[in-house]
Amino acid sequence: MATSPLQLLHEAFPGRAKQIDQILGFMGKPWAATPPSLLINGNSSLGKTAVLKATLSAMLGGGSDSGSSSTHIQSEQQLQELRRRLPSRYAFLDCVECHTPRLIFEHAIYQLRNPPPSQDKGSIIFPSTHTPTAGMSEKKEATTVSRKRKRMTTSPLDWNRCENVNDFVEWCRKICDTKDELDEFHETHGNHRVVSGSISKHQNETRYLVLDRAERLRDTAPTLISVLMRLQELTGRNICVVLITTIVWEKFRSKTGGYEPIVLNFPQYTKSETVAILRKDLPAEEEEDLDLYMRFVDLVYDVFQRNCKDLNEIRHLVALLFPLYIKPVKEGKIQKHEGLKLHRHIQAYFVEAMDKLYLREISSTEWSDRTLSTASGSLSGGSGSTGGGAGGHVSAAPGGDRALTTALDVQNVFDLPYYTKFILIASFLASYNPPRLDMRYFAKVSSTGSKMTKRSKVAAAKKHGHDSMGSKLRQQLLGPKPFPIERMLAIFYSILDEEVEENVNVHTQIASLVSLRMLQRVTPMDKLDSIKCKCNVSYEMIKTLAKSTRFEIDKYLYDFS
Amino acid sequence: MEIRHDLFNREWELMTGRIENVMRNMNTVVLSAIYNFVHNAYSRQSSNAAMPFLELPTGLIFAGINVPDHDLLFQQIAQTISSSVPPSSGPLEAEDMEPDHNKTASASSASHVVILQSKDCTNLKSAQKSMIEQFLGLGIAGATNPLEGGTRLQNYDMLVLERWYQSLCESDDGAGEERKQPTLVVILQDFESFDYDTLQDFITICSNYQDRIPFVLLMGLATSIDALHQGLPKAVLSRLQTRKFQMQQSSECLTAIIEDLFIHANYIVMHHFYANPLSILCDRSLTAQSKALDLLTYVEGKLEGDPQEAEMLILDDEFLVQQIPDLVQGLCEYHQNFGMIFDFLWFLQTRFSISLLKKPKRALYFMALEGSLINSSHIPFLQNWLQLFKESPRCVPKESTALENAMDRELIVVQSIRDRMGALLDIVSEDSVTSSSEVEDNGEEAEESSKTLSGGFVKKRKLVSLNVYAHETDGRQTRIAKKTRETTRIPKGALGAYTLLVKEIDETISRLFRYLSSRGPDVYVSTLSTDVV
């Protein structure tokens, strides 16, 4: 064995060595007493979950090695085997998935009473891990394998009902007290008593209860947090609760001061750490392009780090953009060392990526489909920009891409029934125009508008003072204002050329617009009178709608650009 | 009355079946695309190893604003996906998939599909519950239901699903290891109405379980992609690997239905029958006598129209029974003709590039039914355009060159013989293609005796079809079965002939319209009902 598990871990998580050491330090020997609770916090995608999971599975899950204490290979293997077979020493719960206390309890008990989920070595070595969340850490190929293995080891269902904290505490005691071969193993190998001398009672291995995305606990079970913090105390057993969260502990605190966990912060990755992580993403078959890849990673980091600190996003971008970067090299159009040319070639894509990809306006598959299909177009675009000079490259975005973009835009257009369009336009006007100006815009000389004018007069009188105060801020920037349905209807009838009866259809349309979330109801559902709504549609969309109905929206909008 | 009701039900079923058929056919291309997407979602991913982490394959289905249709649509989608055979219009997927791939896809067990509607998913618990229950309900016979095992797993626990899936895979194992794992497809039918917070958690959970259960999401969006971006935060969005599918617009749907149902089918005949009490006669097993009472009331209303006949009808059932097939035949015939003329009108309309003229088919049809089509400005307008053609033949080439390609394509589809006229127009004006035209003389008939150009066509067209068409034209114009036909050849390329043709076309058209106006559907129907009585 060339490397110890510790080294493996360190290798798998660049820039996280310190944290791993800290966690291992808290864990100590498998049977050692631990702090009652631990809180790991840090921004998303800093490897919190992955590190903890890998560490636990390496140390306790029989993943690769059992720890450094044993020197005998044979006993080591034996230990590993035991760990794989025997009930897990840790439970890993996702608080999004376990959205009721009962689910938390039952999942925890289930996991602690069953063998640990098999972890393939792949999942440790390849850090497909720095994910914001738990589940994605396993490699795809591992999926089927692990499923098969699980199938073999699946014990008969023993699911235990556990509905409240009392039961849970009881269960924890029971679980911790079950002495199995593993504990016996420790005992026979001797090095047990020496450490746990302070506790007279015989003590089994520490159990860990890990709660990922613990911030959700505050909603699902606010009282549970303080219980979990004191779980060791309550059970009187060696059990350690680990919370993983993106927020600071202060936000967890309830009024009555509970136990404080030990806080372990995962700091932001530095540039070199980021690059080191990205280095691992390079597919093995392109190993010879390592130089180029590293240069590219450097570039991407410099370009995007101002907008995006999220490691996953950068990895995402790198994975999708690198094939494009390397393409001209592979096709022999640009030499490897011509960095500037390559830079220019890729820049157009950077702009595009910043626009679309980062916002997920197009997904990764669409992006890769595009880049595949527009291969020739992109090349010509790229070389064109190379000759084009400084300003050229942005505008010289590949023609194919443009075409596709417009195709997507076309897709986004959808049609509404004719009158519904007008209802939507009217509500947009009602949302963005101050009511006092309704007279100016919509009053008709004829008597048809009289119904409206009365109402709007009242409304205008009410709102006038308020508006004059805040009129320095344009409504466009403030967002839509709620409006009474009646006002919108008045506008609706006034902007329509023809006479429409006010009947139930109009109201049905309003309701369906609400269900499509184009209108937002502000008043609560139980209030049936004087409903107020907001228009939840962007200006661009209204503009296209207005265009399709040949309605000049700009003439009616106040202070809009 | 009961009989009528039964009849109505039977016919109605037929009709809805037909409508559904139309809608299904309209979406076949999209459906097969979705099918491919679902079935390749996971195989494709393994090939795309460069991605740093798993993304949940998600199809965004832009189903249009017409929410009531969606039930049917999504059931259709579910059906398509869960069947192990790709939808029939096959050329698309044959290209997409590699051959060996194709084999595995067809060999693999079908995906399991559930449809979630927002009304089932008010909170996370109910959403999960509904999904899991639906999946378990779908479970194939071999799979054991973990809920039956007497355990106390809660029915919204994802572990239930995981276990179920495992047992599903196990039961599949017998068939061979190479088999693709079935995917679980979750359809979120009305994305906009979902509670977004619930949805976020739901998607997160699904993507957490993705390494164990291959999920595919399909979201039905009624509006635009903005809804997706408004509803979900970035953290969730970044877990989705979206792909867009555009369903047919509802207006197109409507057009297709109208076309299929009313213009090309005889269902309108049925419709008219159901509108009046005589509909029982549809069922020939019944004698008119049995419903004499109904008849009587009906007849009374019509007495003034044709007292003698009415009297006869009441008194003589035999006569009535005799009459009916003829009348029905007449109506059918009329309808066929109407359909053809209508097609032609439509075709004519599409030929002109001015957008002002373009009216959707449904509007045209509506007008026709109201009887206002003939009197509307629409037709004169079209005629004016034709006039333009006539007066300045030189401008035609310019117009028609642009249109020729489109027309040639359309010609194959459009059935009306009048379209051939259009083709001829082009061909003649282009002077490039050998054309033959057929001029038909049905001069024997007095009212419409003038020389009628019945059609021109490219030589490759079969003569048989020509005859059929010519025959139909006769039927349309004169409605008399016996015809004499005479074919003359027009020398190709002659401008004079061309002008002649245009003139003839114009004449024919105006005659057609005259015919239409004299025998609008309403007129005809009313005559029919009068006749019947």
mmCIF file with all atom_site columns, C-alpha atoms in Angstrom, chain A residues 94 96-97 99-100 102-103 106-107 110 128 131-136 138 140-141 143-144 146-148 150-151 154 157-161 213 216 281 283 312-313 315-316 319-320 357-366 368-369 408 410-417 515-518 536 538 541, chain B residues 44-46 48-55 62 65 67 124-125 128 146 151-154 156-159 162-163 165-166 169-170 173 177 181 192-196 201 204-205 207-214 222-226 229-230 234 237-244 246 249-251:
data_model
loop_
_atom_site.group_PDB
_atom_site.id
_atom_site.type_symbol
_atom_site.label_atom_id
_atom_site.label_alt_id
_atom_site.label_comp_id
_atom_site.label_asym_id
_atom_site.label_entity_id
_atom_site.label_seq_id
_atom_site.pdbx_PDB_ins_code
_atom_site.Cartn_x
_atom_site.Cartn_y
_atom_site.Cartn_z
_atom_site.occupancy
_atom_site.B_iso_or_equiv
_atom_site.pdbx_formal_charge
_atom_site.auth_seq_id
_atom_site.auth_comp_id
_atom_site.auth_asym_id
_atom_site.auth_atom_id
_atom_site.pdbx_PDB_model_num
ATOM 1   C CA . ASP A 1 94  ? -29.930 15.432 4.370   1.00 0.00 ? 94  ASP A CA 1
ATOM 2   C CA . VAL A 1 96  ? -34.019 18.689 2.829   1.00 0.00 ? 96  VAL A CA 1
ATOM 3   C CA . GLU A 1 97  ? -34.923 15.116 2.289   1.00 0.00 ? 97  GLU A CA 1
ATOM 4   C CA . HIS A 1 99  ? -38.274 17.194 6.254   1.00 0.00 ? 99  HIS A CA 1
ATOM 5   C CA . THR A 1 100 ? -40.000 15.983 9.342   1.00 0.00 ? 100 THR A CA 1
ATOM 6   C CA . ARG A 1 102 ? -39.795 11.596 12.252  1.00 0.00 ? 102 ARG A CA 1
ATOM 7   C CA . LEU A 1 103 ? -37.970 11.134 9.012   1.00 0.00 ? 103 LEU A CA 1
ATOM 8   C CA . GLU A 1 106 ? -36.039 6.936  11.413  1.00 0.00 ? 106 GLU A CA 1
ATOM 9   C CA . HIS A 1 107 ? -33.417 7.474  8.791   1.00 0.00 ? 107 HIS A CA 1
ATOM 10  C CA . TYR A 1 110 ? -31.925 2.880  9.999   1.00 0.00 ? 110 TYR A CA 1
ATOM 11  C CA . SER A 1 128 ? -16.519 14.751 -8.053  1.00 0.00 ? 128 SER A CA 1
ATOM 12  C CA . THR A 1 131 ? -20.716 19.808 -4.585  1.00 0.00 ? 131 THR A CA 1
ATOM 13  C CA . PRO A 1 132 ? -23.062 21.917 -2.612  1.00 0.00 ? 132 PRO A CA 1
ATOM 14  C CA . THR A 1 133 ? -24.825 18.851 -1.453  1.00 0.00 ? 133 THR A CA 1
ATOM 15  C CA . ALA A 1 134 ? -24.551 15.310 -0.456  1.00 0.00 ? 134 ALA A CA 1
ATOM 16  C CA . GLY A 1 135 ? -25.919 13.068 -3.079  1.00 0.00 ? 135 GLY A CA 1
ATOM 17  C CA . MET A 1 136 ? -23.887 13.856 -6.079  1.00 0.00 ? 136 MET A CA 1
ATOM 18  C CA . GLU A 1 138 ? -20.570 9.384  -6.048  1.00 0.00 ? 138 GLU A CA 1
ATOM 19  C CA . LYS A 1 140 ? -21.656 7.903  -12.113 1.00 0.00 ? 140 LYS A CA 1
ATOM 20  C CA . GLU A 1 141 ? -19.990 4.642  -12.918 1.00 0.00 ? 141 GLU A CA 1
ATOM 21  C CA . THR A 1 143 ? -23.876 3.936  -9.410  1.00 0.00 ? 143 THR A CA 1
ATOM 22  C CA . THR A 1 144 ? -24.546 0.563  -10.842 1.00 0.00 ? 144 THR A CA 1
ATOM 23  C CA . SER A 1 146 ? -22.861 0.209  -5.660  1.00 0.00 ? 146 SER A CA 1
ATOM 24  C CA . ARG A 1 147 ? -26.372 -0.736 -6.445  1.00 0.00 ? 147 ARG A CA 1
ATOM 25  C CA . LYS A 1 148 ? -25.335 -4.256 -7.116  1.00 0.00 ? 148 LYS A CA 1
ATOM 26  C CA . LYS A 1 150 ? -26.005 -3.084 -1.995  1.00 0.00 ? 150 LYS A CA 1
ATOM 27  C CA . ARG A 1 151 ? -28.341 -5.614 -3.336  1.00 0.00 ? 151 ARG A CA 1
ATOM 28  C CA . THR A 1 154 ? -29.279 -5.663 1.805   1.00 0.00 ? 154 THR A CA 1
ATOM 29  C CA . LEU A 1 157 ? -36.034 -4.656 6.119   1.00 0.00 ? 157 LEU A CA 1
ATOM 30  C CA . ASP A 1 158 ? -35.897 -3.596 9.611   1.00 0.00 ? 158 ASP A CA 1
ATOM 31  C CA . TRP A 1 159 ? -37.365 -0.232 9.794   1.00 0.00 ? 159 TRP A CA 1
ATOM 32  C CA . ASN A 1 160 ? -38.097 1.099  13.161  1.00 0.00 ? 160 ASN A CA 1
ATOM 33  C CA . ARG A 1 161 ? -40.787 3.419  14.048  1.00 0.00 ? 161 ARG A CA 1
ATOM 34  C CA . ARG A 1 213 ? -27.991 21.382 5.201   1.00 0.00 ? 213 ARG A CA 1
ATOM 35  C CA . ARG A 1 216 ? -33.357 23.579 7.198   1.00 0.00 ? 216 ARG A CA 1
ATOM 36  C CA . ASP A 1 281 ? -11.192 17.427 -13.670 1.00 0.00 ? 281 ASP A CA 1
ATOM 37  C CA . PRO A 1 283 ? -10.182 13.782 -18.397 1.00 0.00 ? 283 PRO A CA 1
ATOM 38  C CA . ASN A 1 312 ? -18.947 24.269 -9.145  1.00 0.00 ? 312 ASN A CA 1
ATOM 39  C CA . GLU A 1 313 ? -19.847 26.944 -11.598 1.00 0.00 ? 313 GLU A CA 1
ATOM 40  C CA . ARG A 1 315 ? -15.913 23.633 -13.045 1.00 0.00 ? 315 ARG A CA 1
ATOM 41  C CA . HIS A 1 316 ? -19.040 23.618 -15.080 1.00 0.00 ? 316 HIS A CA 1
ATOM 42  C CA . ALA A 1 319 ? -15.834 21.438 -18.613 1.00 0.00 ? 319 ALA A CA 1
ATOM 43  C CA . LEU A 1 320 ? -17.955 22.991 -21.291 1.00 0.00 ? 320 LEU A CA 1
ATOM 44  C CA . LEU A 1 357 ? -24.603 29.462 -19.704 1.00 0.00 ? 357 LEU A CA 1
ATOM 45  C CA . TYR A 1 358 ? -23.999 30.934 -16.345 1.00 0.00 ? 358 TYR A CA 1
ATOM 46  C CA . LEU A 1 359 ? -27.597 31.931 -16.020 1.00 0.00 ? 359 LEU A CA 1
ATOM 47  C CA . ARG A 1 360 ? -28.630 28.509 -17.240 1.00 0.00 ? 360 ARG A CA 1
ATOM 48  C CA . GLU A 1 361 ? -30.600 30.019 -20.017 1.00 0.00 ? 361 GLU A CA 1
ATOM 49  C CA . ILE A 1 362 ? -29.278 27.184 -22.003 1.00 0.00 ? 362 ILE A CA 1
ATOM 50  C CA . SER A 1 363 ? -28.326 23.974 -20.366 1.00 0.00 ? 363 SER A CA 1
ATOM 51  C CA . SER A 1 364 ? -25.118 22.087 -20.639 1.00 0.00 ? 364 SER A CA 1
ATOM 52  C CA . THR A 1 365 ? -26.400 19.634 -23.181 1.00 0.00 ? 365 THR A CA 1
ATOM 53  C CA . GLU A 1 366 ? -27.796 22.338 -25.347 1.00 0.00 ? 366 GLU A CA 1
ATOM 54  C CA . SER A 1 368 ? -22.519 21.101 -26.096 1.00 0.00 ? 368 SER A CA 1
ATOM 55  C CA . ASP A 1 369 ? -24.944 20.288 -28.876 1.00 0.00 ? 369 ASP A CA 1
ATOM 56  C CA . LEU A 1 408 ? -34.553 29.935 -28.697 1.00 0.00 ? 408 LEU A CA 1
ATOM 57  C CA . VAL A 1 410 ? -38.703 32.401 -30.934 1.00 0.00 ? 410 VAL A CA 1
ATOM 58  C CA . GLN A 1 411 ? -39.509 29.433 -28.832 1.00 0.00 ? 411 GLN A CA 1
ATOM 59  C CA . ASN A 1 412 ? -40.153 31.640 -25.910 1.00 0.00 ? 412 ASN A CA 1
ATOM 60  C CA . VAL A 1 413 ? -42.924 33.436 -27.657 1.00 0.00 ? 413 VAL A CA 1
ATOM 61  C CA . PHE A 1 414 ? -46.234 31.979 -26.789 1.00 0.00 ? 414 PHE A CA 1
ATOM 62  C CA . ASP A 1 415 ? -49.639 33.137 -27.656 1.00 0.00 ? 415 ASP A CA 1
ATOM 63  C CA . LEU A 1 416 ? -52.451 34.195 -25.479 1.00 0.00 ? 416 LEU A CA 1
ATOM 64  C CA . PRO A 1 417 ? -56.017 34.733 -26.506 1.00 0.00 ? 417 PRO A CA 1
ATOM 65  C CA . SER A 1 515 ? -52.582 30.708 -12.275 1.00 0.00 ? 515 SER A CA 1
ATOM 66  C CA . LEU A 1 516 ? -49.940 31.242 -14.902 1.00 0.00 ? 516 LEU A CA 1
ATOM 67  C CA . ARG A 1 517 ? -48.255 33.625 -12.509 1.00 0.00 ? 517 ARG A CA 1
ATOM 68  C CA . MET A 1 518 ? -48.429 36.481 -14.888 1.00 0.00 ? 518 MET A CA 1
ATOM 69  C CA . ASN A 1 536 ? -45.587 39.921 -12.993 1.00 0.00 ? 536 ASN A CA 1
ATOM 70  C CA . SER A 1 538 ? -41.320 41.922 -17.925 1.00 0.00 ? 538 SER A CA 1
ATOM 71  C CA . MET A 1 541 ? -42.658 40.540 -22.979 1.00 0.00 ? 541 MET A CA 1
ATOM 72  C CA . ARG B 2 44  ? -25.851 9.766  -22.967 1.00 0.00 ? 44  ARG B CA 1
ATOM 73  C CA . GLN B 2 45  ? -24.661 10.989 -19.681 1.00 0.00 ? 45  GLN B CA 1
ATOM 74  C CA . SER B 2 46  ? -22.161 8.240  -19.201 1.00 0.00 ? 46  SER B CA 1
ATOM 75  C CA . ASN B 2 48  ? -20.374 12.759 -21.473 1.00 0.00 ? 48  ASN B CA 1
ATOM 76  C CA . ALA B 2 49  ? -17.884 12.084 -18.757 1.00 0.00 ? 49  ALA B CA 1
ATOM 77  C CA . ALA B 2 50  ? -16.447 15.541 -18.790 1.00 0.00 ? 50  ALA B CA 1
ATOM 78  C CA . MET B 2 51  ? -19.202 17.002 -16.718 1.00 0.00 ? 51  MET B CA 1
ATOM 79  C CA . PRO B 2 52  ? -18.023 17.597 -13.198 1.00 0.00 ? 52  PRO B CA 1
ATOM 80  C CA . PHE B 2 53  ? -21.192 16.467 -11.569 1.00 0.00 ? 53  PHE B CA 1
ATOM 81  C CA . LEU B 2 54  ? -24.473 14.876 -12.291 1.00 0.00 ? 54  LEU B CA 1
ATOM 82  C CA . GLU B 2 55  ? -27.227 16.937 -13.672 1.00 0.00 ? 55  GLU B CA 1
ATOM 83  C CA . PHE B 2 62  ? -43.714 24.154 -23.832 1.00 0.00 ? 62  PHE B CA 1
ATOM 84  C CA . ILE B 2 65  ? -51.212 28.414 -23.038 1.00 0.00 ? 65  ILE B CA 1
ATOM 85  C CA . VAL B 2 67  ? -54.162 24.478 -20.076 1.00 0.00 ? 67  VAL B CA 1
ATOM 86  C CA . LEU B 2 124 ? -43.351 18.412 -0.047  1.00 0.00 ? 124 LEU B CA 1
ATOM 87  C CA . LYS B 2 125 ? -44.853 15.555 1.825   1.00 0.00 ? 125 LYS B CA 1
ATOM 88  C CA . GLN B 2 128 ? -43.445 12.791 -2.521  1.00 0.00 ? 128 GLN B CA 1
ATOM 89  C CA . PRO B 2 146 ? -42.058 -2.888 0.074   1.00 0.00 ? 146 PRO B CA 1
ATOM 90  C CA . THR B 2 151 ? -42.924 -2.372 7.748   1.00 0.00 ? 151 THR B CA 1
ATOM 91  C CA . ARG B 2 152 ? -43.797 0.988  8.991   1.00 0.00 ? 152 ARG B CA 1
ATOM 92  C CA . LEU B 2 153 ? -42.084 3.096  6.443   1.00 0.00 ? 153 LEU B CA 1
ATOM 93  C CA . GLN B 2 154 ? -43.971 6.234  5.859   1.00 0.00 ? 154 GLN B CA 1
ATOM 94  C CA . TYR B 2 156 ? -43.590 9.728  1.668   1.00 0.00 ? 156 TYR B CA 1
ATOM 95  C CA . ASP B 2 157 ? -40.211 8.325  2.406   1.00 0.00 ? 157 ASP B CA 1
ATOM 96  C CA . MET B 2 158 ? -37.854 8.171  -0.497  1.00 0.00 ? 158 MET B CA 1
ATOM 97  C CA . LEU B 2 159 ? -36.397 4.982  0.872   1.00 0.00 ? 159 LEU B CA 1
ATOM 98  C CA . GLU B 2 162 ? -35.392 3.261  -3.508  1.00 0.00 ? 162 GLU B CA 1
ATOM 99  C CA . ARG B 2 163 ? -36.247 -0.174 -2.240  1.00 0.00 ? 163 ARG B CA 1
ATOM 100 C CA . TYR B 2 165 ? -36.520 0.417  -7.496  1.00 0.00 ? 165 TYR B CA 1
ATOM 101 C CA . GLN B 2 166 ? -33.987 -2.067 -6.272  1.00 0.00 ? 166 GLN B CA 1
ATOM 102 C CA . CYS B 2 169 ? -33.924 -4.033 -10.928 1.00 0.00 ? 169 CYS B CA 1
ATOM 103 C CA . GLU B 2 170 ? -33.571 -7.376 -9.282  1.00 0.00 ? 170 GLU B CA 1
ATOM 104 C CA . ASP B 2 173 ? -31.798 -9.246 -13.589 1.00 0.00 ? 173 ASP B CA 1
ATOM 105 C CA . GLU B 2 177 ? -27.144 -7.878 -16.919 1.00 0.00 ? 177 GLU B CA 1
ATOM 106 C CA . GLN B 2 181 ? -31.982 0.159  -16.040 1.00 0.00 ? 181 GLN B CA 1
ATOM 107 C CA . GLU B 2 192 ? -46.558 27.385 -13.090 1.00 0.00 ? 192 GLU B CA 1
ATOM 108 C CA . SER B 2 193 ? -49.079 26.385 -10.511 1.00 0.00 ? 193 SER B CA 1
ATOM 109 C CA . PHE B 2 194 ? -46.669 24.499 -8.325  1.00 0.00 ? 194 PHE B CA 1
ATOM 110 C CA . ASP B 2 195 ? -45.527 25.933 -5.096  1.00 0.00 ? 195 ASP B CA 1
ATOM 111 C CA . TYR B 2 196 ? -42.007 26.885 -5.933  1.00 0.00 ? 196 TYR B CA 1
ATOM 112 C CA . ASP B 2 201 ? -36.983 20.731 -2.398  1.00 0.00 ? 201 ASP B CA 1
ATOM 113 C CA . THR B 2 204 ? -33.175 18.690 -4.805  1.00 0.00 ? 204 THR B CA 1
ATOM 114 C CA . ILE B 2 205 ? -34.273 15.391 -3.394  1.00 0.00 ? 205 ILE B CA 1
ATOM 115 C CA . SER B 2 207 ? -31.180 14.931 -7.765  1.00 0.00 ? 207 SER B CA 1
ATOM 116 C CA . ASN B 2 208 ? -29.810 13.618 -4.495  1.00 0.00 ? 208 ASN B CA 1
ATOM 117 C CA . TYR B 2 209 ? -31.215 10.256 -5.259  1.00 0.00 ? 209 TYR B CA 1
ATOM 118 C CA . GLN B 2 210 ? -30.123 10.408 -8.802  1.00 0.00 ? 210 GLN B CA 1
ATOM 119 C CA . ASP B 2 211 ? -27.140 8.202  -8.227  1.00 0.00 ? 211 ASP B CA 1
ATOM 120 C CA . ARG B 2 212 ? -29.408 5.488  -7.019  1.00 0.00 ? 212 ARG B CA 1
ATOM 121 C CA . ILE B 2 213 ? -32.560 6.079  -8.967  1.00 0.00 ? 213 ILE B CA 1
ATOM 122 C CA . PRO B 2 214 ? -32.314 7.415  -12.489 1.00 0.00 ? 214 PRO B CA 1
ATOM 123 C CA . ALA B 2 222 ? -47.529 26.921 -20.236 1.00 0.00 ? 222 ALA B CA 1
ATOM 124 C CA . THR B 2 223 ? -45.782 30.210 -20.599 1.00 0.00 ? 223 THR B CA 1
ATOM 125 C CA . SER B 2 224 ? -42.134 30.637 -21.294 1.00 0.00 ? 224 SER B CA 1
ATOM 126 C CA . ILE B 2 225 ? -38.826 29.664 -19.876 1.00 0.00 ? 225 ILE B CA 1
ATOM 127 C CA . ASP B 2 226 ? -38.972 32.763 -17.727 1.00 0.00 ? 226 ASP B CA 1
ATOM 128 C CA . HIS B 2 229 ? -36.004 31.056 -14.015 1.00 0.00 ? 229 HIS B CA 1
ATOM 129 C CA . GLN B 2 230 ? -38.386 32.962 -11.857 1.00 0.00 ? 230 GLN B CA 1
ATOM 130 C CA . LYS B 2 234 ? -29.763 29.119 -9.115  1.00 0.00 ? 234 LYS B CA 1
ATOM 131 C CA . LEU B 2 237 ? -31.331 25.346 -11.675 1.00 0.00 ? 237 LEU B CA 1
ATOM 132 C CA . SER B 2 238 ? -27.746 24.318 -11.839 1.00 0.00 ? 238 SER B CA 1
ATOM 133 C CA . ARG B 2 239 ? -28.767 20.789 -11.108 1.00 0.00 ? 239 ARG B CA 1
ATOM 134 C CA . LEU B 2 240 ? -31.011 20.565 -14.071 1.00 0.00 ? 240 LEU B CA 1
ATOM 135 C CA . GLN B 2 241 ? -29.907 19.620 -17.473 1.00 0.00 ? 241 GLN B CA 1
ATOM 136 C CA . THR B 2 242 ? -32.661 21.078 -19.478 1.00 0.00 ? 242 THR B CA 1
ATOM 137 C CA . ARG B 2 243 ? -33.781 20.458 -22.960 1.00 0.00 ? 243 ARG B CA 1
ATOM 138 C CA . LYS B 2 244 ? -36.651 22.222 -24.606 1.00 0.00 ? 244 LYS B CA 1
ATOM 139 C CA . GLN B 2 246 ? -42.014 22.884 -28.279 1.00 0.00 ? 246 GLN B CA 1
ATOM 140 C CA . GLN B 2 249 ? -49.470 25.864 -30.774 1.00 0.00 ? 249 GLN B CA 1
ATOM 141 C CA . SER B 2 250 ? -53.072 25.532 -29.863 1.00 0.00 ? 250 SER B CA 1
ATOM 142 C CA . SER B 2 251 ? -54.230 27.504 -32.850 1.00 0.00 ? 251 SER B CA 1
#
